[in-house]
Amino acid sequence: MRGPVFPYGRAARISLWLSVVVSAALFGWGAWQRRWIADDGLIVLRTVRNLLAGNGPVFNVGERVESNTSTLWTYLVTLGAWIGGSVQLEYVALALALTLSVAGLVFAMLGTGRLYAPGLRGRRALLVPAGALVYMAVPPARDFATSGLENGLVMAYLGLLWWMMVCWSQALRVAPPEAREADANATSARFDGALACLAGLSVLVRPELALIGGVALVMQLVAARGKRRRVVILVAGGLLPIAYEIFRMGYYGLLVPITALAKDATGSKWQQGFVYLGNFNRPYLLWIPAVLTVALAIVLFVTHSRPWWGQTAPRGYSLLARRIQSPTAVVVFMAGSGLVQGLYWLRQGGDFMHGRVLLVPLFCLVIPVAVIPIVLPDGKNIAREVGYALAGTTTVLWLAVVGWSLWAANSPGLGYDATRVTYSGIVDERRFYSQATGHAHPLTAADYLDYPRMRAVLTAIDNTPVGALLLPSGNYDQWDVVPAMPPPVPDPTSPPPPNWFEKGPHTVFFTNLGMMGMNLPLEVRVIDQIGLANPLAAHTARLDDARIGHDKDLFPDWAVAEGPFLRKPPWIPTYLDQDWVAQAAVALTCPETETMLSSVRAPMGFHRFMSNLVHAFTFTRYRIDRVPLYELHRCGLDVPPRLSTPYTGLPATGP
């Protein structure tokens, strides 16, 4: 779109670009000082490895599970890895995350500078960072700028959407009269299509961002003139997300990524959500910048520095359309989106990573004041004496924001509780893994080999060539091994088959999927008890009192029952019950469970795709009971005969 050229004064133009450059440099430097790749970031890279190997967008070969919440991030890293060639995947993710994080801040500041530009026409002013400083100062913002997760992509997405929405909102008001006559809409269909496409991508960046992108699309549709323009907006905004949703339903057999299923995104844990909010606020006293930025917004309103004051839209638009396609509406849209996102995560119970999921609400709330104008009064719009007082007030408030930012940026954060999993379940993930691995900057999967149990798992796999199920032992230097059912013994009178001596099936049952999946070959199945990569665990019911983000807990007896592993003593660890294993094996024959598992394990073809597409809603709602005996009752299956003597508490009697 050919946007209008705003008559910035020289001081405003230079100060804006200086603010952008300095802020971007400081944020990039601060993020680099705290660089790391999270275990969850390595989960993404396991899927990328499978994509590059031709196994499809899966976590385990032969099991269609979408273990990554951000679809766009997965494919973006895959593209970067393909372009990078021999560059290690972890460094590809690191470079992309850092670049996108800084780009998001830049887009946000430029969009806000553009927002204030019309109100600064012919006035002396400096544009200085304010909300941008608030976001940069919070340590989790720098932690997750390089975590290998999609936070950087989310930042870039929101910053770009904000900048484009500001352009869209101003097009009716700032263009000269002759331009309005030449093009009543002021924005081209191409720009509307690009903005709609960006808004539609929200659900592929993260599912809950549909609450932001969807509202942006509705605003465009309301303000659009003519059916043709509305068709362009609908097609551009809906084509990619709808196409991918059809693919997801047919390929994975679900309406949502399995991460949403594992955490039951439709559930609510308000009490834990407020605990999470307090955990985020307490170390940095976030109420202080909240009060300061609100005060700044009030002062800007009083000084008429807001860009929407006195601007009118051309005739031919309905009153509703003129109000929707306005800077006022865009500011309300972005700030309101921040509040909605915050409420969503409070309802969800937050997260187990300190501050992570509240970074989006924070970013949305500070974007409208990412930069602010300090206007010197000219006596035209307001009395000079009052103007100097208000300019002085703005400066004092801005200096207070700067002071708080310097203090918060050097805050010790959670202090001694940073790496301890307390009753809240919330930890500082970066510091936790730095301490647990002994690396100040754990970046690669190899760095995580120094995490407890990691080197031991490689030894255990080498020691079980015929295959095994590996369960974490209480000893950090060993694994409990459940041997695989041995292959048939070859005829001693004839040579063994060519593949008889090759390694058999291996399954590792462990919570930390990322470090495990990236340090093991793709043919090793890695599953967890909370359902991020395990379809069986994902379909259990959410536990009310579990650690947030780990809301499900599948017993390892199910992993033994799925096999092919030996199911009786002495082959199973003593903490497993062979009756539970036997009951789980029967429970797996439940017709509905078999159908659900076939949706992700049966060979993919046209019939399977269409069947998954039709039954995706049913599969998404399907739940099993984590206790095998209860699951047998739910399915109406017979309980197998007991294999062990039940414990009664009475002494054993002799013959």
XYZ file of C-alpha atoms in Angstrom:
655
model
C 0.000 0.000 0.000
C 1.250 3.460 -0.812
C 0.713 5.045 2.556
C 0.639 8.787 3.110
C 3.865 10.571 3.927
C 3.484 12.077 7.386
C 5.006 15.494 8.018
C 7.222 14.478 10.923
C 9.400 17.230 12.199
C 13.096 16.557 11.907
C 13.449 16.038 15.651
C 10.528 13.573 15.747
C 11.836 11.612 12.758
C 15.405 11.372 14.069
C 14.301 10.566 17.626
C 11.951 7.821 16.398
C 14.620 6.022 14.399
C 17.165 6.500 17.133
C 14.721 5.031 19.644
C 14.059 2.052 17.363
C 17.734 1.336 16.716
C 18.811 1.686 20.341
C 15.880 -0.358 21.676
C 16.400 -3.127 19.114
C 20.110 -3.270 19.897
C 19.528 -3.391 23.659
C 16.824 -6.033 23.368
C 18.904 -8.168 21.010
C 21.955 -7.860 23.243
C 19.930 -8.670 26.368
C 18.362 -11.718 24.712
C 21.777 -12.922 23.527
C 23.152 -12.666 27.056
C 20.392 -15.068 28.165
C 20.452 -17.320 25.087
C 19.317 -20.918 25.433
C 17.128 -23.562 23.807
C 14.384 -24.987 26.011
C 13.517 -28.660 26.225
C 10.168 -27.779 24.641
C 12.083 -26.029 21.856
C 13.903 -29.291 21.169
C 10.505 -31.003 20.807
C 9.920 -28.798 17.767
C 13.280 -29.820 16.340
C 12.477 -33.533 16.623
C 9.475 -32.924 14.350
C 11.681 -30.918 11.990
C 14.131 -33.849 11.857
C 11.303 -36.166 10.838
C 10.118 -33.725 8.196
C 13.586 -33.440 6.697
C 13.972 -37.240 6.814
C 10.743 -37.727 4.857
C 8.743 -39.202 7.748
C 6.175 -36.420 7.775
C 5.317 -33.802 10.431
C 5.364 -36.287 13.317
C 7.251 -36.747 16.569
C 7.585 -40.540 16.331
C 7.858 -42.458 13.093
C 4.621 -44.265 12.299
C 2.507 -42.236 14.742
C 0.835 -39.087 13.434
C 0.982 -36.751 16.437
C 1.222 -32.941 16.191
C 3.401 -32.262 19.223
C 4.015 -28.576 18.425
C 1.488 -25.884 19.292
C 2.718 -23.446 16.623
C 2.259 -24.897 13.154
C 3.888 -21.936 11.438
C 6.960 -22.094 13.683
C 7.498 -25.771 12.853
C 7.466 -25.184 9.118
C 9.451 -21.949 9.396
C 12.264 -23.767 11.212
C 12.062 -26.563 8.629
C 12.457 -24.016 5.835
C 15.371 -22.395 7.645
C 17.022 -25.788 8.121
C 16.522 -26.631 4.443
C 18.072 -23.325 3.388
C 20.832 -23.585 5.976
C 21.863 -27.010 4.759
C 24.563 -28.261 7.102
C 23.852 -25.688 9.826
C 22.878 -27.427 13.061
C 19.132 -27.295 13.744
C 19.552 -25.707 17.164
C 21.423 -22.755 15.692
C 18.812 -22.332 12.964
C 16.104 -22.098 15.626
C 18.237 -19.745 17.730
C 18.886 -17.364 14.828
C 15.252 -17.329 13.717
C 13.900 -16.803 17.233
C 16.252 -13.921 18.015
C 15.734 -12.216 14.652
C 11.951 -12.436 14.870
C 11.900 -11.211 18.470
C 13.850 -8.084 17.588
C 11.783 -7.577 14.414
C 8.592 -7.704 16.483
C 9.828 -4.911 18.722
C 10.830 -2.826 15.698
C 7.430 -3.273 14.004
C 5.644 -2.356 17.223
C 7.618 0.870 17.675
C 7.282 1.929 14.034
C 3.551 1.229 14.119
C 3.104 3.330 17.237
C 5.251 6.110 15.769
C 2.969 6.109 12.738
C -0.059 6.155 15.041
C 1.052 9.426 16.620
C 2.343 11.057 13.442
C -0.848 12.917 12.389
C -1.158 14.481 15.836
C 2.389 15.802 15.533
C 1.849 17.598 12.238
C 3.730 20.887 12.411
C 4.614 20.468 16.083
C 7.956 20.112 17.810
C 8.202 16.737 19.473
C 10.489 13.867 20.406
C 9.389 10.244 20.039
C 10.927 8.192 22.843
C 10.476 4.525 23.867
C 8.118 3.846 26.747
C 6.054 0.662 26.435
C 8.935 -0.916 24.522
C 11.148 -0.342 27.570
C 8.580 -1.979 29.838
C 8.518 -5.132 27.728
C 12.285 -5.279 27.252
C 12.935 -4.842 30.964
C 10.999 -7.929 32.056
C 13.576 -10.778 32.192
C 11.231 -13.488 30.795
C 10.848 -11.394 27.629
C 14.586 -11.780 27.014
C 14.596 -15.400 28.186
C 12.018 -16.524 25.654
C 13.382 -14.435 22.797
C 15.849 -17.271 22.076
C 14.218 -20.313 23.672
C 13.607 -22.205 20.448
C 9.886 -21.802 21.073
C 7.514 -19.684 19.002
C 7.679 -16.586 21.246
C 9.806 -14.685 18.742
C 7.390 -15.540 15.944
C 4.458 -14.381 18.086
C 6.227 -11.074 18.752
C 6.958 -10.523 15.079
C 3.397 -11.435 14.172
C 1.810 -9.044 16.671
C 4.202 -6.219 15.814
C 3.545 -6.574 12.089
C -0.225 -6.887 12.595
C -0.192 -3.730 14.721
C 1.791 -1.762 12.128
C -0.514 -2.857 9.287
C -3.662 -2.187 11.316
C -2.439 1.342 12.052
C -1.812 1.905 8.328
C -5.273 0.547 7.559
C -6.945 2.733 10.183
C -5.325 5.957 8.981
C -5.869 5.516 5.255
C -9.347 7.106 5.276
C -8.282 10.112 7.294
C -4.821 11.252 6.367
C -4.915 11.061 2.590
C -5.350 14.404 0.777
C -8.798 15.155 -0.700
C -7.743 14.422 -4.289
C -6.498 10.996 -3.252
C -9.812 10.310 -1.571
C -11.648 11.076 -4.781
C -9.315 8.875 -6.782
C -9.719 5.983 -4.413
C -12.622 6.193 -1.997
C -11.294 3.291 0.032
C -7.774 4.737 0.127
C -6.349 1.243 0.699
C -5.870 -1.061 -2.259
C -7.438 -4.492 -2.489
C -3.901 -5.859 -2.416
C -3.219 -4.323 0.977
C -6.569 -5.465 2.340
C -5.799 -8.968 1.124
C -2.340 -8.930 2.723
C -3.744 -7.693 6.033
C -6.517 -10.297 5.949
C -4.004 -13.034 5.166
C -1.859 -11.942 8.111
C -4.884 -11.865 10.411
C -5.899 -15.340 9.270
C -2.453 -16.729 10.040
C -3.033 -16.052 13.733
C -4.405 -19.516 14.414
C -1.336 -21.088 12.790
C 1.016 -18.975 14.906
C -0.747 -20.107 18.080
C -4.358 -21.325 18.338
C -5.404 -18.801 21.009
C -4.212 -15.918 18.801
C -7.346 -16.549 16.735
C -8.974 -14.306 19.348
C -6.812 -11.494 17.930
C -6.689 -12.322 14.231
C -10.383 -13.146 14.116
C -11.358 -9.751 15.510
C -9.057 -8.034 12.995
C -10.815 -9.875 10.152
C -14.238 -8.893 11.471
C -13.137 -5.248 11.653
C -12.006 -5.402 8.027
C -15.260 -6.997 6.898
C -17.372 -4.384 8.683
C -15.393 -1.492 7.173
C -15.100 -2.933 3.643
C -17.089 -1.355 0.834
C -18.692 -3.719 -1.638
C -19.122 -7.470 -1.882
C -15.993 -7.895 -3.980
C -13.758 -6.433 -1.297
C -15.407 -8.612 1.357
C -14.836 -11.704 -0.778
C -11.148 -10.779 -1.099
C -10.872 -10.415 2.681
C -12.664 -13.696 3.375
C -10.633 -15.703 0.875
C -7.296 -14.186 1.900
C -8.023 -14.555 5.603
C -9.562 -18.003 5.552
C -7.788 -19.942 2.806
C -4.630 -21.040 4.633
C -6.104 -21.707 8.107
C -9.086 -23.613 6.691
C -6.882 -25.634 4.345
C -4.544 -26.546 7.169
C -7.414 -27.416 9.499
C -8.722 -29.861 6.898
C -5.228 -31.344 6.674
C -4.961 -31.547 10.469
C -8.314 -33.302 10.801
C -7.529 -35.789 8.061
C -3.880 -36.436 8.918
C -3.879 -36.251 12.729
C -7.547 -37.042 13.355
C -7.944 -34.073 15.721
C -9.365 -30.557 15.630
C -6.417 -29.121 17.577
C -2.729 -29.918 18.148
C -2.261 -32.714 20.653
C -0.658 -30.181 23.027
C -4.058 -28.503 23.407
C -5.604 -31.909 24.034
C -2.942 -32.811 26.586
C -3.569 -29.613 28.529
C -7.348 -29.622 27.935
C -7.411 -26.041 26.670
C -11.167 -25.868 27.219
C -10.792 -26.441 30.955
C -10.395 -23.803 33.641
C -8.111 -23.317 36.652
C -8.780 -19.757 37.759
C -7.134 -20.090 41.164
C -3.891 -21.355 39.672
C -4.136 -18.605 37.054
C -4.056 -15.914 39.729
C -1.144 -17.687 41.401
C 0.652 -17.491 38.066
C -0.178 -13.793 37.695
C 1.180 -13.086 41.170
C 4.303 -15.107 40.372
C 4.865 -12.912 37.286
C 4.094 -9.609 38.998
C 5.859 -10.031 42.323
C 9.550 -9.966 41.298
C 9.155 -6.947 38.996
C 6.309 -4.958 40.613
C 4.511 -4.753 37.265
C 1.775 -2.617 38.794
C 4.236 0.301 38.746
C 4.645 0.477 34.922
C 0.898 -0.201 34.624
C 0.127 2.948 36.611
C 2.796 4.974 34.793
C 1.680 3.989 31.291
C -1.978 4.697 32.099
C -0.950 8.108 33.390
C 1.042 8.713 30.214
C -1.979 7.778 28.095
C -4.122 10.289 30.000
C -1.560 13.065 29.541
C -1.279 12.316 25.821
C -5.053 12.521 25.552
C -5.146 15.882 27.317
C -2.376 17.352 25.153
C -4.211 16.336 21.973
C -1.230 14.208 20.942
C -3.546 11.314 20.146
C -3.731 10.756 16.391
C -7.482 10.310 16.128
C -8.563 13.694 17.511
C -10.454 15.753 14.982
C -9.858 13.427 12.023
C -12.748 12.672 9.710
C -13.358 9.969 7.172
C -14.630 10.608 3.638
C -18.306 10.414 2.813
C -19.786 7.209 1.493
C -18.953 5.179 4.586
C -21.453 4.199 7.232
C -20.991 5.572 10.706
C -20.102 2.091 11.953
C -17.500 1.579 9.220
C -15.904 4.949 9.956
C -15.664 4.143 13.629
C -14.267 0.665 13.019
C -11.615 1.775 10.514
C -10.180 4.378 12.836
C -7.066 4.700 14.986
C -9.277 4.770 18.077
C -10.742 1.382 17.226
C -7.309 -0.085 16.471
C -5.936 1.089 19.824
C -8.950 -0.384 21.616
C -8.557 -3.563 19.546
C -4.934 -4.127 20.529
C -5.298 -3.173 24.192
C -8.504 -5.186 24.430
C -6.749 -8.164 22.836
C -4.146 -7.982 25.574
C -6.846 -8.091 28.249
C -8.640 -10.986 26.532
C -5.403 -12.951 26.183
C -4.625 -12.300 29.826
C -8.054 -13.541 30.922
C -7.692 -16.599 28.715
C -4.450 -17.597 30.385
C -5.775 -16.849 33.866
C -8.641 -19.202 33.115
C -6.207 -21.824 31.831
C -4.140 -21.607 34.989
C -1.140 -19.999 33.324
C 1.884 -22.194 32.713
C 4.741 -23.907 34.545
C 7.298 -21.579 32.905
C 7.696 -18.295 34.785
C 6.031 -15.441 32.896
C 5.985 -17.125 29.502
C 2.298 -17.084 28.537
C 1.663 -13.606 29.981
C 4.251 -12.036 27.681
C 1.684 -11.796 24.865
C -0.881 -9.917 26.985
C 1.889 -7.620 28.232
C 3.136 -6.936 24.709
C -0.375 -6.157 23.434
C -1.078 -3.790 26.323
C 2.112 -1.746 25.910
C 2.110 -1.574 22.092
C -0.097 1.577 21.893
C 2.534 3.382 23.977
C 5.584 1.524 22.640
C 6.893 5.007 21.853
C 5.388 8.256 23.122
C 5.685 11.859 21.946
C 7.061 14.515 24.260
C 5.499 17.596 22.684
C 6.697 21.126 23.273
C 3.670 23.450 23.438
C 3.193 26.013 20.684
C 0.255 27.938 22.111
C -2.072 26.878 19.277
C -3.720 23.715 20.557
C -3.378 24.480 24.252
C -2.200 27.376 26.419
C 1.571 27.605 26.449
C 1.842 27.658 30.237
C -0.385 24.622 30.606
C 1.451 22.986 27.724
C 4.802 23.322 29.441
C 3.333 21.822 32.599
C 1.911 18.848 30.670
C 5.162 18.388 28.720
C 7.011 18.404 32.015
C 4.563 15.867 33.431
C 5.072 13.624 30.400
C 8.836 13.858 30.814
C 8.685 13.022 34.517
C 6.436 10.016 33.891
C 8.694 8.827 31.079
C 11.776 9.147 33.297
C 9.937 7.104 35.932
C 9.331 4.376 33.315
C 13.024 4.470 32.407
C 13.999 4.194 36.088
C 11.693 1.250 36.698
C 12.979 -0.440 33.525
C 16.584 -0.177 34.682
C 15.644 -1.672 38.051
C 13.483 -4.477 36.615
C 16.040 -5.406 33.961
C 18.523 -6.231 36.727
C 16.010 -7.922 39.004
C 17.006 -11.302 40.510
C 13.619 -12.629 39.412
C 12.280 -15.501 41.489
C 15.438 -15.578 43.585
C 16.003 -18.797 45.498
C 12.758 -20.303 44.215
C 13.782 -19.893 40.579
C 14.859 -23.513 40.108
C 12.748 -25.218 42.779
C 9.438 -26.794 41.844
C 7.354 -25.463 44.735
C 3.637 -25.900 45.400
C 2.872 -23.496 42.521
C 4.703 -25.697 40.024
C 6.246 -22.600 38.404
C 9.972 -22.315 37.769
C 12.391 -20.148 35.834
C 12.954 -22.621 32.989
C 16.174 -21.079 31.702
C 17.857 -21.036 35.098
C 16.497 -24.485 35.908
C 18.091 -26.095 32.855
C 21.276 -24.060 33.173
C 21.683 -25.416 36.677
C 20.606 -28.981 35.835
C 22.940 -29.310 32.829
C 25.850 -27.289 34.179
C 25.839 -25.104 31.049
C 25.252 -21.363 31.343
C 23.753 -21.435 27.841
C 22.281 -24.864 27.039
C 21.792 -24.523 23.299
C 22.220 -27.917 21.690
C 20.887 -31.387 22.352
C 24.450 -32.391 23.240
C 24.424 -29.850 26.075
C 21.436 -31.694 27.540
C 23.384 -34.941 27.723
C 24.596 -33.589 31.058
C 21.010 -33.594 32.355
C 20.304 -36.434 34.836
C 19.652 -39.831 33.182
C 20.492 -38.630 29.666
C 23.837 -40.368 29.128
C 22.519 -43.439 30.912
C 19.726 -43.854 28.370
C 22.246 -44.142 25.531
C 24.043 -46.875 27.434
C 20.776 -48.687 28.167
C 19.810 -48.713 24.493
C 23.217 -50.051 23.486
C 22.875 -52.787 26.103
C 19.479 -53.981 24.823
C 20.014 -54.843 21.143
C 16.818 -56.889 20.911
C 14.730 -53.916 22.077
C 13.246 -52.729 25.354
C 10.998 -50.290 27.140
C 13.093 -47.897 29.230
C 11.528 -46.407 32.360
C 13.229 -43.732 34.515
C 14.692 -45.238 37.660
C 15.003 -43.568 41.030
C 18.749 -43.640 40.394
C 19.726 -40.845 38.015
C 22.470 -42.991 36.485
C 20.356 -45.913 35.340
C 17.086 -46.912 33.672
C 14.686 -49.708 34.445
C 14.506 -52.052 31.475
C 11.478 -54.043 30.360
C 12.777 -56.386 27.626
C 11.030 -56.681 24.310
C 9.424 -59.976 23.446
C 12.237 -61.921 21.808
C 11.945 -62.737 18.116
C 11.348 -66.370 17.185
C 14.506 -68.427 17.518
C 15.744 -69.336 14.046
C 16.000 -72.945 12.968
C 19.410 -74.118 14.234
C 19.853 -76.197 11.102
C 19.692 -73.113 8.879
C 21.419 -69.725 8.997
C 19.518 -66.961 10.841
C 17.613 -64.340 8.826
C 19.717 -61.353 7.688
C 18.040 -58.928 10.105
C 17.812 -61.200 13.137
C 20.763 -59.605 14.932
C 19.659 -55.997 14.297
C 18.349 -53.844 17.126
C 14.741 -54.413 18.060
C 12.082 -51.845 18.976
C 12.979 -49.336 21.663
C 10.552 -47.112 23.544
C 11.614 -44.504 26.107
C 8.991 -43.328 28.609
C 10.091 -39.916 29.905
C 8.708 -36.448 30.609
C 11.458 -34.413 28.931
C 10.654 -35.206 25.317
C 12.871 -32.597 23.673
C 16.284 -33.521 25.009
C 15.424 -37.216 24.755
C 14.034 -37.040 21.240
C 16.920 -34.992 19.881
C 19.612 -37.227 21.387
C 18.104 -40.494 20.155
C 17.671 -41.881 16.639
C 14.328 -41.255 14.971
C 13.481 -44.967 15.020
C 13.416 -44.926 18.838
C 9.901 -44.165 20.049
C 9.863 -41.500 22.753
C 6.628 -41.065 24.701
C 5.560 -39.257 27.847
C 2.967 -39.618 30.560
C 1.431 -36.158 30.021
C 0.401 -36.631 26.406
C 2.521 -34.214 24.376
C 3.671 -37.087 22.157
C 1.655 -39.992 23.521
C -1.849 -40.273 22.028
C -2.980 -42.592 24.791
C -1.954 -40.199 27.579
C -3.423 -37.204 25.736
C -6.870 -38.829 25.760
C -6.989 -39.284 29.537
C -8.933 -36.861 31.716
C -7.271 -33.736 33.101
C -6.209 -33.948 36.742
C -7.466 -31.099 38.905
C -4.524 -31.053 41.300
C -1.644 -31.776 38.915
C 1.231 -29.417 38.228
C 0.097 -26.825 35.709
C 1.151 -27.761 32.184
C 1.491 -31.382 33.345
C -2.207 -31.972 33.850
C -2.229 -35.628 32.817
C -0.321 -38.590 34.178
C -0.521 -41.962 32.441
C 0.772 -44.912 34.409
C 3.757 -46.693 32.838
C 1.781 -49.958 33.019
C 0.051 -48.815 29.819
C 3.386 -48.490 28.008
C 4.248 -52.087 28.947
C 0.815 -53.264 27.828
C 1.150 -51.604 24.432
C 4.222 -53.785 23.886
C 5.778 -55.710 22.445
C 7.318 -56.141 25.923
C 7.420 -58.929 28.490
C 4.602 -58.332 30.967
C 5.398 -60.523 33.962
C 7.931 -60.606 36.772
C 10.876 -60.673 36.849
C 10.855 -58.683 33.617
C 8.814 -55.733 34.888
C 10.021 -53.455 37.714
C 8.611 -54.172 41.151
C 6.709 -50.869 41.238
C 4.540 -52.077 38.342
C 1.601 -54.402 38.935
C 1.287 -57.278 36.498
C -2.484 -57.252 37.027
C -2.616 -53.604 36.037
C -0.533 -54.433 32.983
C -2.842 -57.295 32.064
C -5.907 -55.107 32.583
C -4.389 -52.324 30.468
C -3.702 -54.828 27.684
C -7.386 -55.823 27.661
C -8.482 -52.179 27.934
C -6.542 -51.422 24.755
C -8.945 -53.727 22.919
C -11.840 -51.361 23.658
C -13.334 -50.747 20.182
C -13.463 -46.958 20.592
C -9.849 -46.872 21.803
C -8.695 -49.090 18.949
C -10.453 -46.821 16.475
C -8.868 -43.727 17.998
C -5.382 -45.244 17.925
C -5.893 -46.439 14.343
C -6.536 -42.827 13.340
C -2.891 -42.030 14.116
C -1.185 -45.376 13.558
C -2.900 -47.007 10.590
C -1.235 -46.385 7.197
C -2.288 -43.087 5.663
C -4.339 -43.270 2.510
C -7.385 -41.615 1.004
C -9.817 -43.768 2.998
C -7.962 -43.171 6.265
C -7.768 -39.421 5.601
C -11.495 -39.138 4.919
C -12.372 -41.298 7.914
C -10.237 -39.117 10.188
C -11.772 -36.009 8.678
C -15.280 -37.212 9.454
C -14.498 -38.442 12.966
C -12.022 -35.746 14.098
C -14.570 -34.131 16.403
C -15.350 -37.486 18.045
C -11.671 -38.331 18.475
C -10.971 -34.920 20.007
C -13.665 -35.425 22.638
C -12.791 -39.049 23.380
C -11.379 -39.754 26.849
C -10.198 -42.916 28.598
C -9.672 -43.618 32.288
C -6.036 -43.732 33.378
C -6.761 -46.567 35.846
C -6.948 -49.782 33.772
C -9.626 -51.439 35.940
C -11.907 -48.395 35.675
C -11.309 -48.279 31.949
C -12.459 -51.895 31.652
C -15.692 -50.989 33.428
C -16.159 -47.938 31.217
C -15.804 -50.034 28.080
C -17.833 -52.946 29.416
C -14.932 -55.405 29.087
C -14.301 -58.436 31.256
C -11.621 -58.151 33.911
C -8.870 -60.727 33.266
C -8.083 -63.307 35.969
C -5.721 -62.113 38.673
C -2.088 -63.025 38.178
C -0.846 -62.087 41.631
C -2.080 -62.611 45.174
C -4.011 -59.555 46.358
C -2.616 -57.769 49.394
C -4.909 -58.098 52.411
C -2.710 -56.849 55.226
C -2.911 -60.245 56.948
C 0.099 -62.493 57.544
C 0.534 -65.314 55.106
C -0.557 -68.707 56.397
C 1.448 -71.847 55.939
C 0.256 -75.051 54.255
